[in-house]
PDB file of C-alpha atoms in Angstrom:
ATOM      1  CA  UNK A 196      42.529  29.699  73.814  1.00  0.00           C
ATOM      2  CA  UNK A 197      41.209  27.415  76.546  1.00  0.00           C
ATOM      3  CA  UNK A 198      41.585  30.338  78.914  1.00  0.00           C
ATOM      4  CA  UNK A 199      39.432  32.496  76.638  1.00  0.00           C
ATOM      5  CA  UNK A 200      36.640  29.915  76.360  1.00  0.00           C
ATOM      6  CA  UNK A 201      36.656  29.455  80.123  1.00  0.00           C
ATOM      7  CA  UNK A 202      36.648  33.213  80.758  1.00  0.00           C
ATOM      8  CA  UNK A 203      33.631  33.786  78.517  1.00  0.00           C
ATOM      9  CA  UNK A 204      31.826  30.771  79.983  1.00  0.00           C
ATOM     10  CA  UNK A 205      32.340  31.927  83.557  1.00  0.00           C
ATOM     11  CA  UNK A 206      31.345  35.490  82.809  1.00  0.00           C
ATOM     12  CA  UNK A 207      27.976  34.414  81.390  1.00  0.00           C
ATOM     13  CA  UNK A 208      27.108  31.659  83.852  1.00  0.00           C
ATOM     14  CA  UNK A 209      25.193  31.979  87.087  1.00  0.00           C
ATOM     15  CA  UNK A 210      27.295  29.106  88.423  1.00  0.00           C
ATOM     16  CA  UNK A 211      30.819  30.000  87.248  1.00  0.00           C
ATOM     17  CA  UNK A 212      32.407  27.449  89.572  1.00  0.00           C
ATOM     18  CA  UNK A 213      30.842  24.661  87.572  1.00  0.00           C
ATOM     19  CA  UNK A 214      32.317  25.800  84.275  1.00  0.00           C
ATOM     20  CA  UNK A 215      34.870  23.362  82.904  1.00  0.00           C
ATOM     21  CA  UNK A 216      36.641  23.301  79.544  1.00  0.00           C
ATOM     22  CA  UNK A 217      38.092  20.205  77.921  1.00  0.00           C
ATOM     23  CA  UNK A 218      40.366  20.276  74.940  1.00  0.00           C
ATOM     24  CA  UNK A 219      40.449  17.614  72.227  1.00  0.00           C
ATOM     25  CA  UNK A 220      43.066  17.827  69.526  1.00  0.00           C
ATOM     26  CA  UNK A 221      41.660  16.422  66.319  1.00  0.00           C
ATOM     27  CA  UNK A 222      44.657  17.225  64.194  1.00  0.00           C
ATOM     28  CA  UNK A 223      42.923  19.511  61.686  1.00  0.00           C
ATOM     29  CA  UNK A 224      41.239  21.445  64.481  1.00  0.00           C
ATOM     30  CA  UNK A 225      41.034  21.730  68.240  1.00  0.00           C
ATOM     31  CA  UNK A 226      37.692  21.158  69.906  1.00  0.00           C
ATOM     32  CA  UNK A 227      36.912  23.043  73.107  1.00  0.00           C
ATOM     33  CA  UNK A 228      34.088  21.456  75.061  1.00  0.00           C
ATOM     34  CA  UNK A 229      32.543  23.944  77.450  1.00  0.00           C
ATOM     35  CA  UNK A 230      30.688  22.125  80.231  1.00  0.00           C
ATOM     36  CA  UNK A 231      28.149  24.148  82.168  1.00  0.00           C
ATOM     37  CA  UNK A 232      25.665  23.496  84.979  1.00  0.00           C
ATOM     38  CA  UNK A 233      22.361  22.212  83.531  1.00  0.00           C
ATOM     39  CA  UNK A 234      20.507  25.306  84.771  1.00  0.00           C
ATOM     40  CA  UNK A 235      23.018  27.508  82.931  1.00  0.00           C
ATOM     41  CA  UNK A 236      22.484  25.905  79.518  1.00  0.00           C
ATOM     42  CA  UNK A 237      20.011  28.584  78.497  1.00  0.00           C
ATOM     43  CA  UNK A 238      22.374  31.373  79.559  1.00  0.00           C
ATOM     44  CA  UNK A 239      25.172  29.976  77.434  1.00  0.00           C
ATOM     45  CA  UNK A 240      23.129  28.969  74.398  1.00  0.00           C
ATOM     46  CA  UNK A 241      20.505  31.681  74.213  1.00  0.00           C
ATOM     47  CA  UNK A 242      17.340  31.974  72.202  1.00  0.00           C
ATOM     48  CA  UNK A 243      17.840  30.224  68.896  1.00  0.00           C
ATOM     49  CA  UNK A 244      21.478  29.587  69.834  1.00  0.00           C
ATOM     50  CA  UNK A 245      22.292  33.278  69.615  1.00  0.00           C
ATOM     51  CA  UNK A 246      24.685  33.353  72.573  1.00  0.00           C
ATOM     52  CA  UNK A 247      26.451  30.137  71.519  1.00  0.00           C
ATOM     53  CA  UNK A 248      26.915  31.613  68.069  1.00  0.00           C
ATOM     54  CA  UNK A 249      28.409  34.813  69.489  1.00  0.00           C
ATOM     55  CA  UNK A 250      30.812  32.795  71.656  1.00  0.00           C
ATOM     56  CA  UNK A 251      31.943  30.770  68.610  1.00  0.00           C
ATOM     57  CA  UNK A 252      32.388  33.895  66.504  1.00  0.00           C
ATOM     58  CA  UNK A 253      34.576  35.589  69.110  1.00  0.00           C
ATOM     59  CA  UNK A 254      36.661  32.468  69.791  1.00  0.00           C
ATOM     60  CA  UNK A 255      37.110  31.903  66.051  1.00  0.00           C
ATOM     61  CA  UNK A 256      38.317  35.488  65.575  1.00  0.00           C
ATOM     62  CA  UNK A 257      40.945  34.854  68.212  1.00  0.00           C
ATOM     63  CA  UNK A 258      41.869  31.573  66.477  1.00  0.00           C
ATOM     64  CA  UNK A 259      42.407  33.378  63.168  1.00  0.00           C
ATOM     65  CA  UNK A 260      44.767  35.684  65.002  1.00  0.00           C
ATOM     66  CA  UNK A 261      46.703  32.673  66.297  1.00  0.00           C
ATOM     67  CA  UNK A 262      46.485  30.822  62.991  1.00  0.00           C
ATOM     68  CA  UNK A 263      44.665  27.764  64.349  1.00  0.00           C
ATOM     69  CA  UNK A 264      41.334  26.056  63.627  1.00  0.00           C
ATOM     70  CA  UNK A 265      38.943  25.678  66.521  1.00  0.00           C
ATOM     71  CA  UNK A 266      35.468  24.488  67.307  1.00  0.00           C
ATOM     72  CA  UNK A 267      33.494  25.226  70.474  1.00  0.00           C
ATOM     73  CA  UNK A 268      30.902  22.840  71.854  1.00  0.00           C
ATOM     74  CA  UNK A 269      28.641  23.601  74.775  1.00  0.00           C
ATOM     75  CA  UNK A 270      27.261  20.776  76.872  1.00  0.00           C
ATOM     76  CA  UNK A 271      25.780  20.031  80.268  1.00  0.00           C
ATOM     77  CA  UNK A 272      28.178  19.041  83.017  1.00  0.00           C
ATOM     78  CA  UNK A 273      27.294  15.694  84.608  1.00  0.00           C
TER      79      UNK A 273
ATOM     80  CA  UNK B 161      27.246  62.749  97.477  1.00  0.00           C
ATOM     81  CA  UNK B 162      23.708  63.683  98.332  1.00  0.00           C
ATOM     82  CA  UNK B 163      22.803  63.654 101.992  1.00  0.00           C
ATOM     83  CA  UNK B 164      20.122  65.309 104.099  1.00  0.00           C
ATOM     84  CA  UNK B 165      19.391  65.779 107.757  1.00  0.00           C
ATOM     85  CA  UNK B 166      15.876  65.346 109.036  1.00  0.00           C
ATOM     86  CA  UNK B 167      14.363  66.103 112.394  1.00  0.00           C
ATOM     87  CA  UNK B 168      11.189  64.324 113.509  1.00  0.00           C
ATOM     88  CA  UNK B 169       9.446  62.958 116.547  1.00  0.00           C
ATOM     89  CA  UNK B 170      11.201  59.597 116.354  1.00  0.00           C
ATOM     90  CA  UNK B 171      14.149  58.026 114.561  1.00  0.00           C
ATOM     91  CA  UNK B 172      11.834  55.865 112.443  1.00  0.00           C
ATOM     92  CA  UNK B 173       9.768  58.824 111.406  1.00  0.00           C
ATOM     93  CA  UNK B 174      12.835  60.850 110.538  1.00  0.00           C
ATOM     94  CA  UNK B 175      14.204  58.033 108.377  1.00  0.00           C
ATOM     95  CA  UNK B 176      10.886  57.540 106.629  1.00  0.00           C
ATOM     96  CA  UNK B 177      10.688  61.236 105.866  1.00  0.00           C
ATOM     97  CA  UNK B 178      14.265  61.331 104.567  1.00  0.00           C
ATOM     98  CA  UNK B 179      13.711  58.323 102.303  1.00  0.00           C
ATOM     99  CA  UNK B 180      10.634  59.948 100.857  1.00  0.00           C
ATOM    100  CA  UNK B 181      12.486  63.167 100.221  1.00  0.00           C
ATOM    101  CA  UNK B 182      15.410  61.381  98.560  1.00  0.00           C
ATOM    102  CA  UNK B 183      13.020  59.108  96.716  1.00  0.00           C
ATOM    103  CA  UNK B 184      15.133  56.153  97.824  1.00  0.00           C
ATOM    104  CA  UNK B 185      14.784  52.730  99.405  1.00  0.00           C
ATOM    105  CA  UNK B 186      16.308  51.753 102.715  1.00  0.00           C
ATOM    106  CA  UNK B 187      18.923  49.676 100.804  1.00  0.00           C
ATOM    107  CA  UNK B 188      20.070  52.701  98.813  1.00  0.00           C
ATOM    108  CA  UNK B 189      21.118  54.812 101.764  1.00  0.00           C
ATOM    109  CA  UNK B 190      23.435  55.002 104.711  1.00  0.00           C
ATOM    110  CA  UNK B 191      21.853  56.225 107.909  1.00  0.00           C
ATOM    111  CA  UNK B 192      23.541  58.010 110.744  1.00  0.00           C
ATOM    112  CA  UNK B 193      21.561  58.720 113.870  1.00  0.00           C
ATOM    113  CA  UNK B 194      22.608  62.110 115.183  1.00  0.00           C
ATOM    114  CA  UNK B 195      20.152  62.236 118.021  1.00  0.00           C
ATOM    115  CA  UNK B 196      18.000  59.393 119.321  1.00  0.00           C
ATOM    116  CA  UNK B 197      15.470  61.851 120.609  1.00  0.00           C
ATOM    117  CA  UNK B 198      13.319  61.321 123.640  1.00  0.00           C
ATOM    118  CA  UNK B 199       9.586  60.819 123.838  1.00  0.00           C
ATOM    119  CA  UNK B 200       9.500  62.625 127.178  1.00  0.00           C
ATOM    120  CA  UNK B 201       6.732  62.385 129.674  1.00  0.00           C
ATOM    121  CA  UNK B 202       3.319  61.999 128.025  1.00  0.00           C
ATOM    122  CA  UNK B 203       4.972  63.098 124.834  1.00  0.00           C
ATOM    123  CA  UNK B 204       5.228  66.642 126.022  1.00  0.00           C
ATOM    124  CA  UNK B 205       7.402  67.196 129.014  1.00  0.00           C
ATOM    125  CA  UNK B 206      11.128  66.990 128.310  1.00  0.00           C
ATOM    126  CA  UNK B 207      10.597  65.606 124.814  1.00  0.00           C
ATOM    127  CA  UNK B 208      13.427  65.923 122.372  1.00  0.00           C
ATOM    128  CA  UNK B 209      13.216  65.420 118.651  1.00  0.00           C
ATOM    129  CA  UNK B 210      15.183  62.715 116.858  1.00  0.00           C
ATOM    130  CA  UNK B 211      17.686  63.727 114.208  1.00  0.00           C
ATOM    131  CA  UNK B 212      19.164  61.570 111.446  1.00  0.00           C
ATOM    132  CA  UNK B 213      21.483  62.091 108.539  1.00  0.00           C
ATOM    133  CA  UNK B 214      20.628  59.999 105.472  1.00  0.00           C
ATOM    134  CA  UNK B 215      23.103  59.700 102.647  1.00  0.00           C
ATOM    135  CA  UNK B 216      22.484  58.191  99.208  1.00  0.00           C
ATOM    136  CA  UNK B 217      24.919  55.385  98.468  1.00  0.00           C
ATOM    137  CA  UNK B 218      26.381  55.360  94.997  1.00  0.00           C
ATOM    138  CA  UNK B 219      24.458  52.684  93.187  1.00  0.00           C
ATOM    139  CA  UNK B 220      26.189  49.711  91.574  1.00  0.00           C
ATOM    140  CA  UNK B 221      25.087  50.694  88.070  1.00  0.00           C
ATOM    141  CA  UNK B 222      27.253  53.785  88.385  1.00  0.00           C
ATOM    142  CA  UNK B 223      30.177  51.379  88.169  1.00  0.00           C
ATOM    143  CA  UNK B 224      28.916  49.672  85.044  1.00  0.00           C
ATOM    144  CA  UNK B 225      31.208  51.636  82.800  1.00  0.00           C
ATOM    145  CA  UNK B 226      34.204  50.521  84.886  1.00  0.00           C
ATOM    146  CA  UNK B 227      32.980  46.929  84.781  1.00  0.00           C
ATOM    147  CA  UNK B 228      32.478  47.127  81.011  1.00  0.00           C
ATOM    148  CA  UNK B 229      35.966  48.534  80.432  1.00  0.00           C
ATOM    149  CA  UNK B 230      37.612  45.983  82.667  1.00  0.00           C
ATOM    150  CA  UNK B 231      35.737  43.065  81.130  1.00  0.00           C
ATOM    151  CA  UNK B 232      36.420  44.147  77.549  1.00  0.00           C
ATOM    152  CA  UNK B 233      40.119  44.708  78.218  1.00  0.00           C
ATOM    153  CA  UNK B 234      40.476  41.278  79.760  1.00  0.00           C
ATOM    154  CA  UNK B 235      38.505  39.647  76.947  1.00  0.00           C
ATOM    155  CA  UNK B 236      40.696  41.270  74.289  1.00  0.00           C
ATOM    156  CA  UNK B 237      43.878  40.321  76.099  1.00  0.00           C
ATOM    157  CA  UNK B 238      42.703  36.708  76.325  1.00  0.00           C
ATOM    158  CA  UNK B 239      41.942  36.865  72.596  1.00  0.00           C
ATOM    159  CA  UNK B 240      45.568  37.825  72.043  1.00  0.00           C
ATOM    160  CA  UNK B 241      44.661  41.250  70.741  1.00  0.00           C
ATOM    161  CA  UNK B 242      46.430  44.357  71.940  1.00  0.00           C
ATOM    162  CA  UNK B 243      44.197  47.389  71.785  1.00  0.00           C
ATOM    163  CA  UNK B 244      43.149  50.463  73.691  1.00  0.00           C
ATOM    164  CA  UNK B 245      39.662  50.557  75.165  1.00  0.00           C
ATOM    165  CA  UNK B 246      37.984  53.745  76.243  1.00  0.00           C
ATOM    166  CA  UNK B 247      34.435  54.394  77.262  1.00  0.00           C
ATOM    167  CA  UNK B 248      31.762  56.890  78.122  1.00  0.00           C
ATOM    168  CA  UNK B 249      28.225  56.598  79.384  1.00  0.00           C
ATOM    169  CA  UNK B 250      25.065  58.617  79.339  1.00  0.00           C
ATOM    170  CA  UNK B 251      21.758  57.965  81.015  1.00  0.00           C
ATOM    171  CA  UNK B 252      20.728  55.069  78.804  1.00  0.00           C
ATOM    172  CA  UNK B 253      23.793  53.538  77.246  1.00  0.00           C
ATOM    173  CA  UNK B 254      27.473  52.808  77.551  1.00  0.00           C
ATOM    174  CA  UNK B 255      29.724  53.380  74.567  1.00  0.00           C
ATOM    175  CA  UNK B 256      33.079  51.661  74.284  1.00  0.00           C
ATOM    176  CA  UNK B 257      35.709  52.598  71.768  1.00  0.00           C
ATOM    177  CA  UNK B 258      38.415  50.117  70.771  1.00  0.00           C
ATOM    178  CA  UNK B 259      41.476  51.429  68.946  1.00  0.00           C
ATOM    179  CA  UNK B 260      44.707  49.893  67.791  1.00  0.00           C
ATOM    180  CA  UNK B 261      46.484  48.483  64.777  1.00  0.00           C
ATOM    181  CA  UNK B 262      45.127  45.763  62.584  1.00  0.00           C
ATOM    182  CA  UNK B 263      41.754  45.394  64.263  1.00  0.00           C
ATOM    183  CA  UNK B 264      39.961  44.101  61.160  1.00  0.00           C
ATOM    184  CA  UNK B 265      39.852  40.744  62.896  1.00  0.00           C
ATOM    185  CA  UNK B 266      37.634  42.256  65.590  1.00  0.00           C
ATOM    186  CA  UNK B 267      35.165  43.553  63.036  1.00  0.00           C
ATOM    187  CA  UNK B 268      34.776  40.457  60.904  1.00  0.00           C
ATOM    188  CA  UNK B 269      32.628  39.985  57.847  1.00  0.00           C
ATOM    189  CA  UNK B 270      30.016  42.738  57.772  1.00  0.00           C
ATOM    190  CA  UNK B 271      30.688  43.486  61.410  1.00  0.00           C
ATOM    191  CA  UNK B 272      29.674  40.035  62.631  1.00  0.00           C
ATOM    192  CA  UNK B 273      32.565  39.618  65.048  1.00  0.00           C
ATOM    193  CA  UNK B 274      32.052  43.104  66.437  1.00  0.00           C
ATOM    194  CA  UNK B 275      28.350  42.407  66.956  1.00  0.00           C
ATOM    195  CA  UNK B 276      29.167  39.144  68.754  1.00  0.00           C
ATOM    196  CA  UNK B 277      31.748  40.862  70.930  1.00  0.00           C
ATOM    197  CA  UNK B 278      29.259  43.581  71.793  1.00  0.00           C
ATOM    198  CA  UNK B 279      26.590  40.992  72.630  1.00  0.00           C
ATOM    199  CA  UNK B 280      28.887  39.033  74.968  1.00  0.00           C
ATOM    200  CA  UNK B 281      30.177  42.159  76.722  1.00  0.00           C
ATOM    201  CA  UNK B 282      26.642  43.399  77.160  1.00  0.00           C
ATOM    202  CA  UNK B 283      25.384  40.090  78.614  1.00  0.00           C
ATOM    203  CA  UNK B 284      28.376  39.627  80.903  1.00  0.00           C
ATOM    204  CA  UNK B 285      28.425  43.165  82.269  1.00  0.00           C
ATOM    205  CA  UNK B 286      24.695  43.368  82.818  1.00  0.00           C
ATOM    206  CA  UNK B 287      24.764  39.971  84.518  1.00  0.00           C
ATOM    207  CA  UNK B 288      27.627  40.880  86.831  1.00  0.00           C
ATOM    208  CA  UNK B 289      26.377  44.263  87.940  1.00  0.00           C
ATOM    209  CA  UNK B 290      23.093  45.099  89.586  1.00  0.00           C
ATOM    210  CA  UNK B 291      20.548  47.592  88.421  1.00  0.00           C
ATOM    211  CA  UNK B 292      18.856  48.265  85.166  1.00  0.00           C
ATOM    212  CA  UNK B 293      19.860  46.717  81.877  1.00  0.00           C
ATOM    213  CA  UNK B 294      22.205  49.055  80.038  1.00  0.00           C
ATOM    214  CA  UNK B 295      22.706  49.055  76.319  1.00  0.00           C
ATOM    215  CA  UNK B 296      26.380  48.684  75.511  1.00  0.00           C
ATOM    216  CA  UNK B 297      27.637  49.774  72.129  1.00  0.00           C
ATOM    217  CA  UNK B 298      31.133  49.016  70.932  1.00  0.00           C
ATOM    218  CA  UNK B 299      32.940  50.530  67.989  1.00  0.00           C
ATOM    219  CA  UNK B 300      36.289  49.506  66.577  1.00  0.00           C
ATOM    220  CA  UNK B 301      38.114  52.390  64.955  1.00  0.00           C
ATOM    221  CA  UNK B 302      35.383  54.265  63.111  1.00  0.00           C
ATOM    222  CA  UNK B 303      33.722  51.130  61.692  1.00  0.00           C
ATOM    223  CA  UNK B 304      30.199  51.829  62.954  1.00  0.00           C
ATOM    224  CA  UNK B 305      30.356  55.493  62.022  1.00  0.00           C
ATOM    225  CA  UNK B 306      31.404  54.663  58.453  1.00  0.00           C
ATOM    226  CA  UNK B 307      28.926  51.788  58.227  1.00  0.00           C
ATOM    227  CA  UNK B 308      26.120  54.107  59.263  1.00  0.00           C
ATOM    228  CA  UNK B 309      27.127  56.632  56.604  1.00  0.00           C
ATOM    229  CA  UNK B 310      27.196  53.992  53.903  1.00  0.00           C
ATOM    230  CA  UNK B 311      23.821  52.596  55.020  1.00  0.00           C
ATOM    231  CA  UNK B 312      22.320  56.081  54.852  1.00  0.00           C
ATOM    232  CA  UNK B 313      23.579  56.679  51.355  1.00  0.00           C
ATOM    233  CA  UNK B 314      22.451  53.200  50.279  1.00  0.00           C
ATOM    234  CA  UNK B 315      19.018  54.001  51.728  1.00  0.00           C
ATOM    235  CA  UNK B 316      18.614  57.277  49.876  1.00  0.00           C
ATOM    236  CA  UNK B 317      19.837  55.842  46.556  1.00  0.00           C
ATOM    237  CA  UNK B 318      17.370  52.956  46.861  1.00  0.00           C
ATOM    238  CA  UNK B 319      14.549  55.289  47.905  1.00  0.00           C
ATOM    239  CA  UNK B 320      15.144  57.574  44.912  1.00  0.00           C
ATOM    240  CA  UNK B 321      14.873  54.569  42.645  1.00  0.00           C
ATOM    241  CA  UNK B 322      11.589  53.448  44.220  1.00  0.00           C
ATOM    242  CA  UNK B 323      10.184  56.962  44.118  1.00  0.00           C
ATOM    243  CA  UNK B 324      11.099  57.243  40.413  1.00  0.00           C
ATOM    244  CA  UNK B 325       9.879  53.922  39.050  1.00  0.00           C
ATOM    245  CA  UNK B 326       7.156  53.154  41.611  1.00  0.00           C
ATOM    246  CA  UNK B 327       8.285  49.586  42.260  1.00  0.00           C
ATOM    247  CA  UNK B 328       9.102  48.117  45.654  1.00  0.00           C
ATOM    248  CA  UNK B 329      12.693  47.273  46.419  1.00  0.00           C
ATOM    249  CA  UNK B 330      14.036  44.828  49.002  1.00  0.00           C
ATOM    250  CA  UNK B 331      17.436  45.539  50.529  1.00  0.00           C
ATOM    251  CA  UNK B 332      19.887  42.888  51.721  1.00  0.00           C
ATOM    252  CA  UNK B 333      19.235  41.175  55.035  1.00  0.00           C
ATOM    253  CA  UNK B 334      20.470  43.228  58.000  1.00  0.00           C
ATOM    254  CA  UNK B 335      20.450  42.994  61.764  1.00  0.00           C
ATOM    255  CA  UNK B 336      18.055  45.045  63.878  1.00  0.00           C
ATOM    256  CA  UNK B 337      20.481  47.923  64.491  1.00  0.00           C
ATOM    257  CA  UNK B 338      21.205  48.326  60.793  1.00  0.00           C
ATOM    258  CA  UNK B 339      17.532  48.082  59.809  1.00  0.00           C
ATOM    259  CA  UNK B 340      16.773  50.815  62.309  1.00  0.00           C
ATOM    260  CA  UNK B 341      19.327  53.087  60.634  1.00  0.00           C
ATOM    261  CA  UNK B 342      17.595  52.537  57.266  1.00  0.00           C
ATOM    262  CA  UNK B 343      14.096  53.172  58.675  1.00  0.00           C
ATOM    263  CA  UNK B 344      15.292  56.348  60.372  1.00  0.00           C
ATOM    264  CA  UNK B 345      17.119  57.580  57.301  1.00  0.00           C
ATOM    265  CA  UNK B 346      13.970  57.272  55.192  1.00  0.00           C
ATOM    266  CA  UNK B 347      11.249  58.308  57.612  1.00  0.00           C
ATOM    267  CA  UNK B 348      11.022  61.793  56.070  1.00  0.00           C
ATOM    268  CA  UNK B 349      11.915  60.793  52.531  1.00  0.00           C
ATOM    269  CA  UNK B 350       9.024  61.929  50.299  1.00  0.00           C
ATOM    270  CA  UNK B 351       7.090  59.348  48.282  1.00  0.00           C
ATOM    271  CA  UNK B 352       8.303  56.176  49.969  1.00  0.00           C
ATOM    272  CA  UNK B 353       7.706  54.129  53.062  1.00  0.00           C
ATOM    273  CA  UNK B 354       9.690  51.323  54.653  1.00  0.00           C
ATOM    274  CA  UNK B 355       8.926  48.120  56.457  1.00  0.00           C
ATOM    275  CA  UNK B 356      10.834  45.042  57.594  1.00  0.00           C
ATOM    276  CA  UNK B 357       9.944  41.617  56.234  1.00  0.00           C
ATOM    277  CA  UNK B 358      11.045  38.039  56.920  1.00  0.00           C
ATOM    278  CA  UNK B 359      12.642  36.300  59.870  1.00  0.00           C
ATOM    279  CA  UNK B 360      16.059  36.943  61.397  1.00  0.00           C
ATOM    280  CA  UNK B 361      18.765  36.462  60.242  1.00  0.00           C
ATOM    281  CA  UNK B 362      17.182  37.027  56.823  1.00  0.00           C
ATOM    282  CA  UNK B 363      14.943  39.893  57.894  1.00  0.00           C
ATOM    283  CA  UNK B 364      15.276  42.806  55.474  1.00  0.00           C
ATOM    284  CA  UNK B 365      13.986  46.286  54.862  1.00  0.00           C
ATOM    285  CA  UNK B 366      11.598  46.726  51.950  1.00  0.00           C
ATOM    286  CA  UNK B 367      11.096  50.193  50.431  1.00  0.00           C
ATOM    287  CA  UNK B 368       7.677  50.798  48.887  1.00  0.00           C
ATOM    288  CA  UNK B 369       6.139  53.703  47.019  1.00  0.00           C
ATOM    289  CA  UNK B 370       3.622  55.455  49.273  1.00  0.00           C
TER     290      UNK B 370
END
């Protein structure tokens, strides 16, 4: 699943090398934090959050397939 | 592959002429100088014309279909879904067809997952390849075909109702592609007209008596 989030992140970013994914297991769900270069925030979030929403929808579909609960967060890398 | 040979007074002139004829930029072609030519004495004595062969390089957008197929296959495999992906392209769009067993998960509620998948593939492929923006449409099984049929029949049932009782009727909220199907289905329907109202994602088609 981490692989999937990273793959989508890198494919949409102008700076794929700066894409990093961290996983936090919260018990009831797993949170994937997708860190992107500040200048790529717009490319990963989109107008009105449209791209972020599409990323979450696709990752969630894959999670249903694997029978797990996931959440994707997108944030600026420091 | 399209290539032409041009003869002119100098290499530069020959290239310029060839580019004009091919309607191409310097970056789009490969140039082979067949004969450097020779200005000769005073441009007359012993002068020899320059000759070049200019060949159009296949542009990157020609590989967009390949890129789209490769990206979609990898995305699906990373999603843990085994499916076949095939594609075709025409001048303005690329169509991908996904087939396999149990692909309901890829469609999602009212096609939401499929729309998201299509959006991501379209952004990624257009970002990674040069050239014009290409519309990429993805279907899973015959979902879009059947959805279009059911939207058309919904549209004509609703339009008949409006035409009969003369009262406007608002349909459910739909995305832009689905609204377009409704507008197109009713553009020649007698006695009614359509318009879209509201803001996405709640934007909907309204059918009015005309």
